[in-house]
Structures are given as C-alpha cells and as structure tokens.
mmCIF file of C-alpha atoms and ligand atoms in Angstrom:
data_model
loop_
_atom_site.group_PDB
_atom_site.id
_atom_site.type_symbol
_atom_site.label_atom_id
_atom_site.label_comp_id
_atom_site.label_asym_id
_atom_site.label_seq_id
_atom_site.Cartn_x
_atom_site.Cartn_y
_atom_site.Cartn_z
ATOM 1 C CA UNK A 1 12.798 -27.045 9.996
ATOM 2 C CA UNK A 2 9.298 -27.193 8.506
ATOM 3 C CA UNK A 3 8.170 -28.235 5.042
ATOM 4 C CA UNK A 4 9.533 -26.304 2.120
ATOM 5 C CA UNK A 5 7.225 -24.044 0.140
ATOM 6 C CA UNK A 6 7.122 -26.591 -2.702
ATOM 7 C CA UNK A 7 6.448 -29.516 -0.326
ATOM 8 C CA UNK A 8 3.671 -27.602 1.320
ATOM 9 C CA UNK A 9 2.126 -26.735 -2.041
ATOM 10 C CA UNK A 10 2.273 -30.395 -3.110
ATOM 11 C CA UNK A 11 0.464 -31.413 0.059
ATOM 12 C CA UNK A 12 -2.252 -28.905 -0.764
ATOM 13 C CA UNK A 13 -2.643 -30.432 -4.224
ATOM 14 C CA UNK A 14 -0.961 -27.717 -6.305
ATOM 15 C CA UNK A 15 0.640 -28.920 -9.545
ATOM 16 C CA UNK A 16 4.231 -28.281 -10.578
ATOM 17 C CA UNK A 17 2.853 -25.944 -13.215
ATOM 18 C CA UNK A 18 1.060 -23.898 -10.534
ATOM 19 C CA UNK A 19 4.229 -23.893 -8.458
ATOM 20 C CA UNK A 20 6.142 -22.484 -11.433
ATOM 21 C CA UNK A 21 3.403 -19.872 -11.919
ATOM 22 C CA UNK A 22 3.888 -18.808 -8.311
ATOM 23 C CA UNK A 23 7.676 -18.655 -8.807
ATOM 24 C CA UNK A 24 7.247 -16.573 -11.914
ATOM 25 C CA UNK A 25 4.795 -14.177 -10.200
ATOM 26 C CA UNK A 26 7.043 -14.046 -7.134
ATOM 27 C CA UNK A 27 10.067 -13.160 -9.279
ATOM 28 C CA UNK A 28 8.097 -10.400 -11.000
ATOM 29 C CA UNK A 29 6.735 -9.085 -7.690
ATOM 30 C CA UNK A 30 10.256 -8.976 -6.296
ATOM 31 C CA UNK A 31 11.392 -7.015 -9.344
ATOM 32 C CA UNK A 32 13.552 -9.821 -10.774
ATOM 33 C CA UNK A 33 13.939 -10.616 -14.454
ATOM 34 C CA UNK A 34 12.319 -13.664 -16.071
ATOM 35 C CA UNK A 35 15.667 -15.448 -16.104
ATOM 36 C CA UNK A 36 15.580 -15.529 -12.288
ATOM 37 C CA UNK A 37 12.486 -17.788 -12.137
ATOM 38 C CA UNK A 38 14.661 -20.942 -11.952
ATOM 39 C CA UNK A 39 16.547 -19.514 -8.973
ATOM 40 C CA UNK A 40 13.281 -18.646 -7.245
ATOM 41 C CA UNK A 41 11.985 -22.188 -7.888
ATOM 42 C CA UNK A 42 15.103 -23.750 -6.454
ATOM 43 C CA UNK A 43 14.890 -21.476 -3.385
ATOM 44 C CA UNK A 44 11.211 -22.321 -2.886
ATOM 45 C CA UNK A 45 12.034 -26.041 -3.139
ATOM 46 C CA UNK A 46 14.300 -25.696 -0.114
ATOM 47 C CA UNK A 47 12.986 -22.676 1.777
ATOM 48 C CA UNK A 48 10.756 -23.377 4.773
ATOM 49 C CA UNK A 49 7.409 -21.590 5.050
ATOM 50 C CA UNK A 50 8.169 -18.352 6.881
ATOM 51 C CA UNK A 51 6.119 -17.934 10.046
ATOM 52 C CA UNK A 52 4.002 -14.777 10.098
ATOM 53 C CA UNK A 53 2.484 -13.033 13.093
ATOM 54 C CA UNK A 54 -0.255 -10.579 12.158
ATOM 55 C CA UNK A 55 -1.343 -8.167 14.875
ATOM 56 C CA UNK A 56 -4.367 -5.876 14.950
ATOM 57 C CA UNK A 57 -4.503 -2.655 16.896
ATOM 58 C CA UNK A 58 -6.557 0.507 16.320
ATOM 59 C CA UNK A 59 -7.989 0.101 12.823
ATOM 60 C CA UNK A 60 -10.996 -1.055 10.807
ATOM 61 C CA UNK A 61 -9.601 -4.355 9.407
ATOM 62 C CA UNK A 62 -9.869 -2.966 5.892
ATOM 63 C CA UNK A 63 -6.211 -3.871 5.403
ATOM 64 C CA UNK A 64 -6.963 -7.586 5.958
ATOM 65 C CA UNK A 65 -9.989 -7.283 3.707
ATOM 66 C CA UNK A 66 -7.808 -5.770 1.024
ATOM 67 C CA UNK A 67 -5.025 -8.375 1.374
ATOM 68 C CA UNK A 68 -7.283 -11.373 0.891
ATOM 69 C CA UNK A 69 -8.516 -9.877 -2.375
ATOM 70 C CA UNK A 70 -5.158 -9.778 -4.161
ATOM 71 C CA UNK A 71 -5.810 -10.373 -7.815
ATOM 72 C CA UNK A 72 -3.139 -12.755 -9.039
ATOM 73 C CA UNK A 73 -4.945 -16.096 -8.691
ATOM 74 C CA UNK A 74 -1.927 -18.255 -7.905
ATOM 75 C CA UNK A 75 -0.194 -15.710 -5.708
ATOM 76 C CA UNK A 76 -3.372 -14.918 -3.801
ATOM 77 C CA UNK A 77 -4.149 -18.574 -3.090
ATOM 78 C CA UNK A 78 -0.698 -19.964 -2.774
ATOM 79 C CA UNK A 79 0.897 -17.179 -0.818
ATOM 80 C CA UNK A 80 -1.606 -17.560 1.980
ATOM 81 C CA UNK A 81 -0.655 -21.237 1.930
ATOM 82 C CA UNK A 82 3.098 -20.821 1.629
ATOM 83 C CA UNK A 83 3.388 -18.454 4.521
ATOM 84 C CA UNK A 84 2.645 -19.982 7.855
ATOM 85 C CA UNK A 85 0.128 -17.609 9.370
ATOM 86 C CA UNK A 86 0.750 -18.622 12.975
ATOM 87 C CA UNK A 87 -1.198 -15.828 14.585
ATOM 88 C CA UNK A 88 -3.862 -13.537 13.148
ATOM 89 C CA UNK A 89 -6.795 -12.385 15.207
ATOM 90 C CA UNK A 90 -9.105 -12.228 12.206
ATOM 91 C CA UNK A 91 -7.956 -15.159 10.051
ATOM 92 C CA UNK A 92 -6.924 -17.916 12.498
ATOM 93 C CA UNK A 93 -9.144 -20.716 13.714
ATOM 94 C CA UNK A 94 -7.988 -20.937 17.366
ATOM 95 C CA UNK A 95 -9.182 -18.479 19.972
ATOM 96 C CA UNK A 96 -8.472 -17.620 23.610
ATOM 97 C CA UNK A 97 -5.592 -19.428 25.333
ATOM 98 C CA UNK A 98 -4.885 -21.602 22.286
ATOM 99 C CA UNK A 99 -4.360 -18.502 20.183
ATOM 100 C CA UNK A 100 -2.115 -16.911 22.791
ATOM 101 C CA UNK A 101 -0.059 -20.101 22.987
ATOM 102 C CA UNK A 102 0.375 -20.055 19.228
ATOM 103 C CA UNK A 103 1.758 -16.529 19.482
ATOM 104 C CA UNK A 104 4.195 -17.242 22.298
ATOM 105 C CA UNK A 105 5.331 -20.531 20.662
ATOM 106 C CA UNK A 106 5.968 -18.774 17.349
ATOM 107 C CA UNK A 107 8.143 -16.168 19.045
ATOM 108 C CA UNK A 108 10.025 -18.698 21.181
ATOM 109 C CA UNK A 109 10.662 -21.188 18.346
ATOM 110 C CA UNK A 110 11.449 -18.764 15.532
ATOM 111 C CA UNK A 111 13.632 -16.059 17.005
ATOM 112 C CA UNK A 112 14.879 -13.794 14.235
ATOM 113 C CA UNK A 113 12.926 -15.718 11.584
ATOM 114 C CA UNK A 114 9.298 -14.644 11.678
ATOM 115 C CA UNK A 115 7.703 -11.776 9.786
ATOM 116 C CA UNK A 116 5.608 -9.396 11.864
ATOM 117 C CA UNK A 117 2.802 -7.539 10.140
ATOM 118 C CA UNK A 118 0.777 -4.957 11.996
ATOM 119 C CA UNK A 119 -2.533 -3.343 11.167
ATOM 120 C CA UNK A 120 -3.520 -0.274 13.112
ATOM 121 C CA UNK A 121 -2.040 2.428 15.278
ATOM 122 C CA UNK A 122 -0.895 2.090 18.873
ATOM 123 C CA UNK A 123 -2.519 4.265 21.559
ATOM 124 C CA UNK A 124 0.037 5.546 24.053
ATOM 125 C CA UNK A 125 -2.120 7.598 26.435
ATOM 126 C CA UNK A 126 -2.648 6.328 29.996
ATOM 127 C CA UNK A 127 -0.158 3.509 29.587
ATOM 128 C CA UNK A 128 -1.788 2.252 26.397
ATOM 129 C CA UNK A 129 -5.053 1.054 27.993
ATOM 130 C CA UNK A 130 -7.172 2.020 24.976
ATOM 131 C CA UNK A 131 -6.221 -1.078 22.978
ATOM 132 C CA UNK A 132 -5.934 -4.319 24.916
ATOM 133 C CA UNK A 133 -5.753 -7.883 23.558
ATOM 134 C CA UNK A 134 -5.587 -10.848 25.946
ATOM 135 C CA UNK A 135 -4.871 -8.546 28.875
ATOM 136 C CA UNK A 136 -1.892 -6.880 27.191
ATOM 137 C CA UNK A 137 -1.777 -3.405 25.749
ATOM 138 C CA UNK A 138 -0.859 -2.885 22.104
ATOM 139 C CA UNK A 139 2.181 -1.023 23.396
ATOM 140 C CA UNK A 140 3.365 -4.068 25.378
ATOM 141 C CA UNK A 141 2.615 -6.699 22.762
ATOM 142 C CA UNK A 142 4.178 -4.737 19.903
ATOM 143 C CA UNK A 143 7.446 -4.324 21.797
ATOM 144 C CA UNK A 144 7.492 -8.026 22.735
ATOM 145 C CA UNK A 145 6.694 -9.378 19.274
ATOM 146 C CA UNK A 146 8.867 -6.884 17.373
ATOM 147 C CA UNK A 147 11.974 -7.719 19.411
ATOM 148 C CA UNK A 148 12.805 -10.980 17.577
ATOM 149 C CA UNK A 149 11.078 -10.350 14.229
ATOM 150 C CA UNK A 150 13.104 -10.721 11.026
ATOM 151 C CA UNK A 151 11.046 -8.053 9.255
ATOM 152 C CA UNK A 152 8.266 -5.724 10.349
ATOM 153 C CA UNK A 153 5.572 -4.513 7.966
ATOM 154 C CA UNK A 154 3.080 -1.773 8.817
ATOM 155 C CA UNK A 155 -0.082 -2.479 6.820
ATOM 156 C CA UNK A 156 -2.057 0.631 6.006
ATOM 157 C CA UNK A 157 -1.973 4.291 6.943
ATOM 158 C CA UNK A 158 -2.951 3.583 10.574
ATOM 159 C CA UNK A 159 0.095 1.426 11.315
ATOM 160 C CA UNK A 160 2.313 3.532 9.027
ATOM 161 C CA UNK A 161 1.342 7.002 10.234
ATOM 162 C CA UNK A 162 -1.352 6.766 12.936
ATOM 163 C CA UNK A 163 -4.335 7.041 10.579
ATOM 164 C CA UNK A 164 -7.813 8.062 11.647
ATOM 165 C CA UNK A 165 -7.192 7.457 15.348
ATOM 166 C CA UNK A 166 -4.301 9.922 15.278
ATOM 167 C CA UNK A 167 -6.433 12.609 13.609
ATOM 168 C CA UNK A 168 -6.969 15.734 15.688
ATOM 169 C CA UNK A 169 -7.538 15.762 18.613
ATOM 170 C CA UNK A 170 -6.029 12.256 18.772
ATOM 171 C CA UNK A 171 -7.787 11.377 22.052
ATOM 172 C CA UNK A 172 -5.791 8.193 22.720
ATOM 173 C CA UNK A 173 -2.450 9.650 21.576
ATOM 174 C CA UNK A 174 -2.230 7.041 18.843
ATOM 175 C CA UNK A 175 1.060 6.717 16.984
ATOM 176 C CA UNK A 176 2.594 4.807 14.080
ATOM 177 C CA UNK A 177 4.307 1.553 14.958
ATOM 178 C CA UNK A 178 7.647 2.951 13.789
ATOM 179 C CA UNK A 179 7.446 5.331 16.756
ATOM 180 C CA UNK A 180 7.407 2.378 19.150
ATOM 181 C CA UNK A 181 9.848 -0.161 17.696
ATOM 182 C CA UNK A 182 13.522 0.556 17.283
ATOM 183 C CA UNK A 183 13.966 -1.416 14.050
ATOM 184 C CA UNK A 184 13.288 -0.586 10.408
ATOM 185 C CA UNK A 185 9.593 -0.782 9.557
ATOM 186 C CA UNK A 186 8.293 -1.209 6.016
ATOM 187 C CA UNK A 187 5.387 1.211 5.727
ATOM 188 C CA UNK A 188 2.715 0.179 3.231
ATOM 189 C CA UNK A 189 0.260 3.072 3.584
ATOM 190 C CA UNK A 190 -3.164 3.526 2.058
ATOM 191 C CA UNK A 191 -6.520 3.365 3.776
ATOM 192 C CA UNK A 192 -6.471 0.524 2.986
ATOM 193 C CA UNK A 193 -3.331 -0.327 0.984
ATOM 194 C CA UNK A 194 -3.638 -1.930 -2.463
ATOM 195 C CA UNK A 195 -3.838 -5.737 -2.235
ATOM 196 C CA UNK A 196 -1.358 -6.392 -5.017
ATOM 197 C CA UNK A 197 1.148 -3.994 -3.470
ATOM 198 C CA UNK A 198 0.801 -5.841 -0.147
ATOM 199 C CA UNK A 199 1.362 -9.177 -1.907
ATOM 200 C CA UNK A 200 4.406 -7.836 -3.707
ATOM 201 C CA UNK A 201 5.986 -6.595 -0.490
ATOM 202 C CA UNK A 202 5.552 -9.978 1.227
ATOM 203 C CA UNK A 203 6.764 -11.768 -1.891
ATOM 204 C CA UNK A 204 9.839 -9.571 -2.116
ATOM 205 C CA UNK A 205 10.863 -10.526 1.432
ATOM 206 C CA UNK A 206 10.047 -14.161 0.736
ATOM 207 C CA UNK A 207 12.073 -14.378 -2.460
ATOM 208 C CA UNK A 208 15.033 -12.161 -1.692
ATOM 209 C CA UNK A 209 15.145 -12.520 2.077
ATOM 210 C CA UNK A 210 15.652 -8.782 2.427
ATOM 211 C CA UNK A 211 13.635 -5.594 2.748
ATOM 212 C CA UNK A 212 12.673 -3.729 -0.423
ATOM 213 C CA UNK A 213 14.308 -0.359 -1.067
ATOM 214 C CA UNK A 214 12.498 2.220 1.061
ATOM 215 C CA UNK A 215 12.070 5.977 0.780
ATOM 216 C CA UNK A 216 12.601 8.433 3.632
ATOM 217 C CA UNK A 217 9.132 7.627 5.005
ATOM 218 C CA UNK A 218 9.829 3.889 5.054
ATOM 219 C CA UNK A 219 7.671 3.166 1.977
ATOM 220 C CA UNK A 220 8.807 0.743 -0.762
ATOM 221 C CA UNK A 221 10.088 3.028 -3.514
ATOM 222 C CA UNK A 222 8.773 0.756 -6.217
ATOM 223 C CA UNK A 223 5.146 1.511 -5.308
ATOM 224 C CA UNK A 224 5.343 4.905 -3.665
ATOM 225 C CA UNK A 225 7.876 6.601 -5.899
ATOM 226 C CA UNK A 226 5.345 8.481 -8.025
ATOM 227 C CA UNK A 227 2.396 10.717 -7.368
ATOM 228 C CA UNK A 228 -1.065 9.444 -8.298
ATOM 229 C CA UNK A 229 -1.211 12.492 -10.591
ATOM 230 C CA UNK A 230 1.907 11.476 -12.565
ATOM 231 C CA UNK A 231 0.256 8.455 -14.169
ATOM 232 C CA UNK A 232 -3.434 9.379 -13.827
ATOM 233 C CA UNK A 233 -5.429 8.563 -16.957
ATOM 234 C CA UNK A 234 -7.278 11.918 -16.532
ATOM 235 C CA UNK A 235 -3.988 13.769 -16.710
ATOM 236 C CA UNK A 236 -4.399 14.857 -20.360
ATOM 237 C CA UNK A 237 -7.564 16.676 -19.261
ATOM 238 C CA UNK A 238 -5.674 18.367 -16.469
ATOM 239 C CA UNK A 239 -2.973 19.385 -18.915
ATOM 240 C CA UNK A 240 -5.596 20.744 -21.278
ATOM 241 C CA UNK A 241 -7.361 22.650 -18.487
ATOM 242 C CA UNK A 242 -10.524 20.537 -18.656
ATOM 243 C CA UNK A 243 -12.001 20.208 -15.180
ATOM 244 C CA UNK A 244 -15.095 18.794 -13.510
ATOM 245 C CA UNK A 245 -16.807 21.737 -11.795
ATOM 246 C CA UNK A 246 -19.236 19.787 -9.597
ATOM 247 C CA UNK A 247 -20.116 16.145 -9.038
ATOM 248 C CA UNK A 248 -22.203 14.720 -11.841
ATOM 249 C CA UNK A 249 -21.980 17.731 -14.118
ATOM 250 C CA UNK A 250 -21.487 17.342 -17.844
ATOM 251 C CA UNK A 251 -17.696 17.526 -17.436
ATOM 252 C CA UNK A 252 -17.815 14.697 -14.882
ATOM 253 C CA UNK A 253 -19.632 12.550 -17.423
ATOM 254 C CA UNK A 254 -16.893 13.330 -19.911
ATOM 255 C CA UNK A 255 -14.252 12.147 -17.451
ATOM 256 C CA UNK A 256 -12.471 15.479 -17.031
ATOM 257 C CA UNK A 257 -9.891 16.105 -14.308
ATOM 258 C CA UNK A 258 -11.087 16.148 -10.662
ATOM 259 C CA UNK A 259 -8.610 18.744 -9.442
ATOM 260 C CA UNK A 260 -11.271 21.349 -8.692
ATOM 261 C CA UNK A 261 -13.222 18.822 -6.620
ATOM 262 C CA UNK A 262 -10.238 18.620 -4.298
ATOM 263 C CA UNK A 263 -8.234 15.810 -5.884
ATOM 264 C CA UNK A 264 -5.075 15.180 -3.839
ATOM 265 C CA UNK A 265 -3.453 13.156 -6.628
ATOM 266 C CA UNK A 266 -0.826 15.869 -7.177
ATOM 267 C CA UNK A 267 0.468 15.492 -3.603
ATOM 268 C CA UNK A 268 -0.164 11.779 -3.025
ATOM 269 C CA UNK A 269 2.378 9.014 -3.499
ATOM 270 C CA UNK A 270 0.710 5.688 -4.242
ATOM 271 C CA UNK A 271 0.366 3.152 -7.052
ATOM 272 C CA UNK A 272 -3.401 3.519 -7.609
ATOM 273 C CA UNK A 273 -3.098 4.915 -11.133
ATOM 274 C CA UNK A 274 -0.867 2.071 -12.267
ATOM 275 C CA UNK A 275 -1.812 -0.992 -10.211
ATOM 276 C CA UNK A 276 -5.466 -0.082 -9.590
ATOM 277 C CA UNK A 277 -7.834 -2.035 -7.421
ATOM 278 C CA UNK A 278 -9.997 -5.133 -7.721
ATOM 279 C CA UNK A 279 -7.931 -7.067 -10.198
ATOM 280 C CA UNK A 280 -6.781 -3.896 -11.891
ATOM 281 C CA UNK A 281 -10.366 -2.815 -12.548
ATOM 282 C CA UNK A 282 -10.498 0.711 -11.192
ATOM 283 C CA UNK A 283 -9.409 3.237 -8.581
ATOM 284 C CA UNK A 284 -11.170 6.077 -6.750
ATOM 285 C CA UNK A 285 -10.451 8.598 -9.516
ATOM 286 C CA UNK A 286 -11.684 6.230 -12.197
ATOM 287 C CA UNK A 287 -14.950 5.869 -10.311
ATOM 288 C CA UNK A 288 -15.377 9.648 -10.379
ATOM 289 C CA UNK A 289 -14.174 10.519 -6.879
ATOM 290 C CA UNK A 290 -11.147 12.712 -6.257
ATOM 291 C CA UNK A 291 -8.183 11.131 -4.513
ATOM 292 C CA UNK A 292 -8.281 12.121 -0.825
ATOM 293 C CA UNK A 293 -4.615 11.286 -0.312
ATOM 294 C CA UNK A 294 -5.288 8.224 1.830
ATOM 295 C CA UNK A 295 -1.680 7.033 1.691
ATOM 296 C CA UNK A 296 -0.191 10.257 3.051
ATOM 297 C CA UNK A 297 0.839 11.004 6.603
ATOM 298 C CA UNK A 298 -1.944 12.834 8.481
ATOM 299 C CA UNK A 299 -4.377 12.800 5.558
ATOM 300 C CA UNK A 300 -7.455 12.914 7.791
ATOM 301 C CA UNK A 301 -6.399 16.345 8.986
ATOM 302 C CA UNK A 302 -5.713 17.515 5.462
ATOM 303 C CA UNK A 303 -9.121 19.158 5.169
ATOM 304 C CA UNK A 304 -11.257 20.573 3.811
ATOM 305 C CA UNK A 305 -11.762 17.671 1.424
ATOM 306 C CA UNK A 306 -13.491 18.477 -1.854
ATOM 307 C CA UNK A 307 -11.787 21.844 -2.106
ATOM 308 C CA UNK A 308 -9.015 22.240 -4.593
ATOM 309 C CA UNK A 309 -5.457 22.544 -3.394
ATOM 310 C CA UNK A 310 -4.291 26.128 -3.233
ATOM 311 C CA UNK A 311 -0.908 24.993 -4.502
ATOM 312 C CA UNK A 312 1.414 22.034 -4.521
ATOM 313 C CA UNK A 313 5.119 21.641 -5.003
ATOM 314 C CA UNK A 314 5.870 20.976 -8.630
ATOM 315 C CA UNK A 315 5.792 22.757 -11.868
ATOM 316 C CA UNK A 316 4.008 26.021 -12.109
ATOM 317 C CA UNK A 317 0.549 24.707 -11.352
ATOM 318 C CA UNK A 318 -0.050 27.286 -8.616
ATOM 319 C CA UNK A 319 -1.067 30.111 -10.838
ATOM 320 C CA UNK A 320 -2.542 28.079 -13.657
ATOM 321 C CA UNK A 321 -5.102 25.737 -12.125
ATOM 322 C CA UNK A 322 -6.088 28.250 -9.469
ATOM 323 C CA UNK A 323 -6.612 30.919 -12.041
ATOM 324 C CA UNK A 324 -8.759 28.466 -13.911
ATOM 325 C CA UNK A 325 -10.794 27.991 -10.755
ATOM 326 C CA UNK A 326 -11.927 31.592 -10.603
ATOM 327 C CA UNK A 327 -11.614 33.255 -13.973
ATOM 328 C CA UNK A 328 -12.163 32.793 -17.657
ATOM 329 C CA UNK A 329 -10.673 34.802 -20.492
ATOM 330 C CA UNK A 330 -7.543 35.481 -22.400
ATOM 331 C CA UNK A 331 -5.196 35.488 -19.416
ATOM 332 C CA UNK A 332 -6.458 32.066 -18.365
ATOM 333 C CA UNK A 333 -6.030 30.621 -21.810
ATOM 334 C CA UNK A 334 -2.443 31.898 -21.869
ATOM 335 C CA UNK A 335 -1.913 30.309 -18.462
ATOM 336 C CA UNK A 336 -3.269 26.982 -19.657
ATOM 337 C CA UNK A 337 -1.004 27.000 -22.669
ATOM 338 C CA UNK A 338 2.113 27.743 -20.620
ATOM 339 C CA UNK A 339 1.155 25.139 -18.088
ATOM 340 C CA UNK A 340 0.391 22.527 -20.728
ATOM 341 C CA UNK A 341 3.841 22.939 -22.248
ATOM 342 C CA UNK A 342 5.537 22.542 -18.892
ATOM 343 C CA UNK A 343 3.503 19.531 -17.863
ATOM 344 C CA UNK A 344 3.872 17.837 -21.219
ATOM 345 C CA UNK A 345 7.627 18.021 -20.901
ATOM 346 C CA UNK A 346 7.438 16.622 -17.391
ATOM 347 C CA UNK A 347 4.992 13.920 -18.422
ATOM 348 C CA UNK A 348 7.230 12.801 -21.254
ATOM 349 C CA UNK A 349 10.083 12.313 -18.840
ATOM 350 C CA UNK A 350 7.821 10.274 -16.513
ATOM 351 C CA UNK A 351 6.659 8.130 -19.424
ATOM 352 C CA UNK A 352 10.255 7.636 -20.535
ATOM 353 C CA UNK A 353 11.125 6.620 -16.995
ATOM 354 C CA UNK A 354 8.249 4.111 -16.835
ATOM 355 C CA UNK A 355 9.292 2.624 -20.169
ATOM 356 C CA UNK A 356 12.895 2.385 -19.112
ATOM 357 C CA UNK A 357 11.882 0.538 -15.948
ATOM 358 C CA UNK A 358 9.482 -1.750 -17.793
ATOM 359 C CA UNK A 359 12.312 -2.563 -20.149
ATOM 360 C CA UNK A 360 14.616 -3.334 -17.279
ATOM 361 C CA UNK A 361 12.121 -5.798 -15.846
ATOM 362 C CA UNK A 362 11.359 -7.652 -19.044
HETATM 363 FE FE1 FSX B 1 -6.427 1.793 8.899
HETATM 364 FE FE2 FSX B 1 -6.423 -0.969 8.166
HETATM 365 FE FE3 FSX B 1 -7.746 2.558 6.913
HETATM 366 FE FE4 FSX B 1 -8.891 0.549 7.757
HETATM 367 O O1 FSX B 1 -7.066 -2.235 9.164
HETATM 368 S S1 FSX B 1 -5.536 2.082 6.943
HETATM 369 S S2 FSX B 1 -8.640 2.441 9.019
HETATM 370 S S3 FSX B 1 -9.046 1.191 5.679
HETATM 371 O O2 FSX B 1 -7.884 -0.837 7.178
HETATM 372 O O3 FSX B 1 -5.719 0.129 9.409
HETATM 373 FE FE1 SF4 B 2 -5.928 12.817 -12.011
HETATM 374 FE FE2 SF4 B 2 -6.477 14.195 -9.832
HETATM 375 FE FE3 SF4 B 2 -4.303 14.778 -11.234
HETATM 376 FE FE4 SF4 B 2 -6.724 15.366 -12.183
HETATM 377 S S1 SF4 B 2 -5.728 16.252 -10.341
HETATM 378 S S2 SF4 B 2 -5.051 14.414 -13.315
HETATM 379 S S3 SF4 B 2 -7.956 13.634 -11.468
HETATM 380 S S4 SF4 B 2 -4.702 12.884 -10.140
HETATM 381 FE FE1 F3S B 3 -6.183 6.524 -1.715
HETATM 382 FE FE2 F3S B 3 -5.996 8.387 -3.542
HETATM 383 FE FE3 F3S B 3 -5.440 5.937 -4.137
HETATM 384 S S1 F3S B 3 -7.571 8.201 -1.977
HETATM 385 S S2 F3S B 3 -6.807 4.747 -2.868
HETATM 386 S S3 F3S B 3 -4.328 7.222 -2.708
HETATM 387 S S4 F3S B 3 -6.449 7.376 -5.432
#
C-alpha cells in the first residue's frame, strides 16, 4: 500500500488548507454537496494514490495538452501529484526499457486497481501495424492493459469515436477503443476535450470509486447532457433571428448567432457554453467561430463545414432558420415570431433545469 493522498501532498509541501481546498474542489467535481467535504478529506487521508497508465495511439496529443491546462489551481497541481502517473509516453521521465518496465510492473502489482486512460484511436488494418509502441501494436497493448484496469477513460474524440484517423476513407481502419475492449469505457469526447471536464471525470472516480453516470454513447451525462446551443450566450440572437451572414461582417461584430456560418451547436453535446476553455475565458463560438461539433461521433465527415444545417431534430427550427437563410419579408417575420415563442418556452425549461441542478449542488 503506497502513501495516502494526504501523506503524498504533505511530502510535496502542500498545506492542510490546500489539502482541504482540493477536497472541496474534488467534492464539487464529483457532484457532491458541500457537507460531503469532510468525508472526502477522511477518504483522501487513507486512500492510496491510484496508479494511472496513460496510453497514446493515433492522435495529436492535444488531449494531454488540454489536461495539463485545467484551470482550478489546486486541482490542476495537486491532482497530477495525487495520482501516480506510472506510465505516460509524453509526461514521464523514463524512456525505453525503463518505461516498459514501469508499465508491466504497474499492471502486475495493481491488478484491478489502476486507471487506464487512452488518447487516440486504434488502427485495426493489417493486424494493427500502423501504430506500434515498443514493438507492440496499439491493438495488442490496449487489450493487455485494459484487461486488469479498474476504470478505462477514452480521452478525446479519437479514442471515443475514432476521430480524424477514422474519417473517410479511414485508411488504417481506425476504431474507438470501446470497439476493442469488452468493458465499459468512459468516453470524454471533444477534439480536444475540455480540461476541467477531464479533471472532473478523474476526480469523480477518485472520490467516489465508481464511474460517473453515462449516456448511451458512454459520455458522462453531467457534461454531455445538453447541446452547446441550449446554453449558448448567442442564443437570444438566434431566437430573435439575428444572424451573422459572413465572417467579419457587421453582424459578426455585433455578436449575432453563427448558425448561418454552419454552427453545429444545435446538434452537438458538450459543455463548452457552460464550462468554457482556458480558465473559463472563452469557447470557439465566443471567439467568433461556429462550433464544428468536435465532440460528436464522426464529426470530420459531417461536411461541408461552414454551411448551415438543413435541419436538426428539435423544435420547429427547420422551416424558420432556413427560411431566414434565403428570404426576407412578411412570411419570414411570421416564422421568426413563431419560432421565438417556441424556443423561449424551451429555453425557460432549460434554465429552470439548470437552476434546479445548481440548487441541488449547493
Ligand atoms: Fe484526437 Fe487527442 Fe483531437 Fe488531438 O490527443 S481528440 S486529434 S485535438 O488531441 O486525440
Ligand atoms: Fe450559439 Fe451556434 Fe446556437 Fe447560434 S446556432 S445560438 S452560435 S450554438
Ligand atoms: Fe468543439 Fe463545438 Fe465546443 S467545436 S470545442 S464542441 S463549441
């Protein structure tokens, strides 16, 4: 049994106050109420650092880049310390045989206890030869490491759904890791996923010792339960029929809705509108670019980008926004009004839902 999380933090020079800050952030990230902080602290005083194996397959390493930029100062620093990152091709100091030994030792000494996180898709064509690490194919190593893992997390759209490598014509026959392993996989899609969402998922497992509630695509419901469009700050403009017509036009400067530039927010499930990126600073839409649906299965093939959706499942948008795209006049104004009423009702129920959940947490 290794050092507890608290012991390990003490050795690194963290104060009790910082430890309590971590416990409080961990409780919040795991969706627990403030009254549970004491329980989290007592668990972290006893709980050993969970070993983590972090594998890289076909990807761009943007997921790692995102993860190390999580915004909560204590969680970001301490979490990387409180987990025992036994193997990570990008973040570990050892290389070559030493690194391989670390991987095999972790598996042998922590059967059923380590967390496996995977970045990237797995090529299956020609026996998996298109992604080899230390003489083993991704296909082989994933099966070996997944076998005794306590939890498996797929970081990013590549590991969750295949990502860019699986885009047509998918020359290496790349697949999501859930297609290879026969255990539940927590999919945390996004290209890359949001750092604070990644932190929350790890923290949830750490605190509660169980997987978060997942939707039918294996995504944590807490972060992927709503469309980007549902909480987008440009939504009032959408509801009012105020659209950007082309990049950098007057309407773009006014911050109007990006639907006509091909925004996929109405069909994309992610937390970008709420959690945002870079310490909650912004998201693609806030920087003036339409959402390209980077957290959805097969989004690279969802072209043409920058062309508005012909329709999307929901509430009467089909005729309204499309009509707006091609015509002006009385009929359009009537359409906007009808649509605005519908969407306002829907929006109110979403806002009520958000409030209810916020209330539950506080
Ligand atoms: Fe994929 Fe991760 Fe896109 Fe990159 O490594 S989800 S290509 S941003 O970052 O796997
Ligand atoms: Fe926001 Fe895009 Fe929806 Fe417009 S279409 S409100 S920019 S998510
Ligand atoms: Fe991706 Fe759309 Fe968010 S492109 S980062 S899901 S706004």
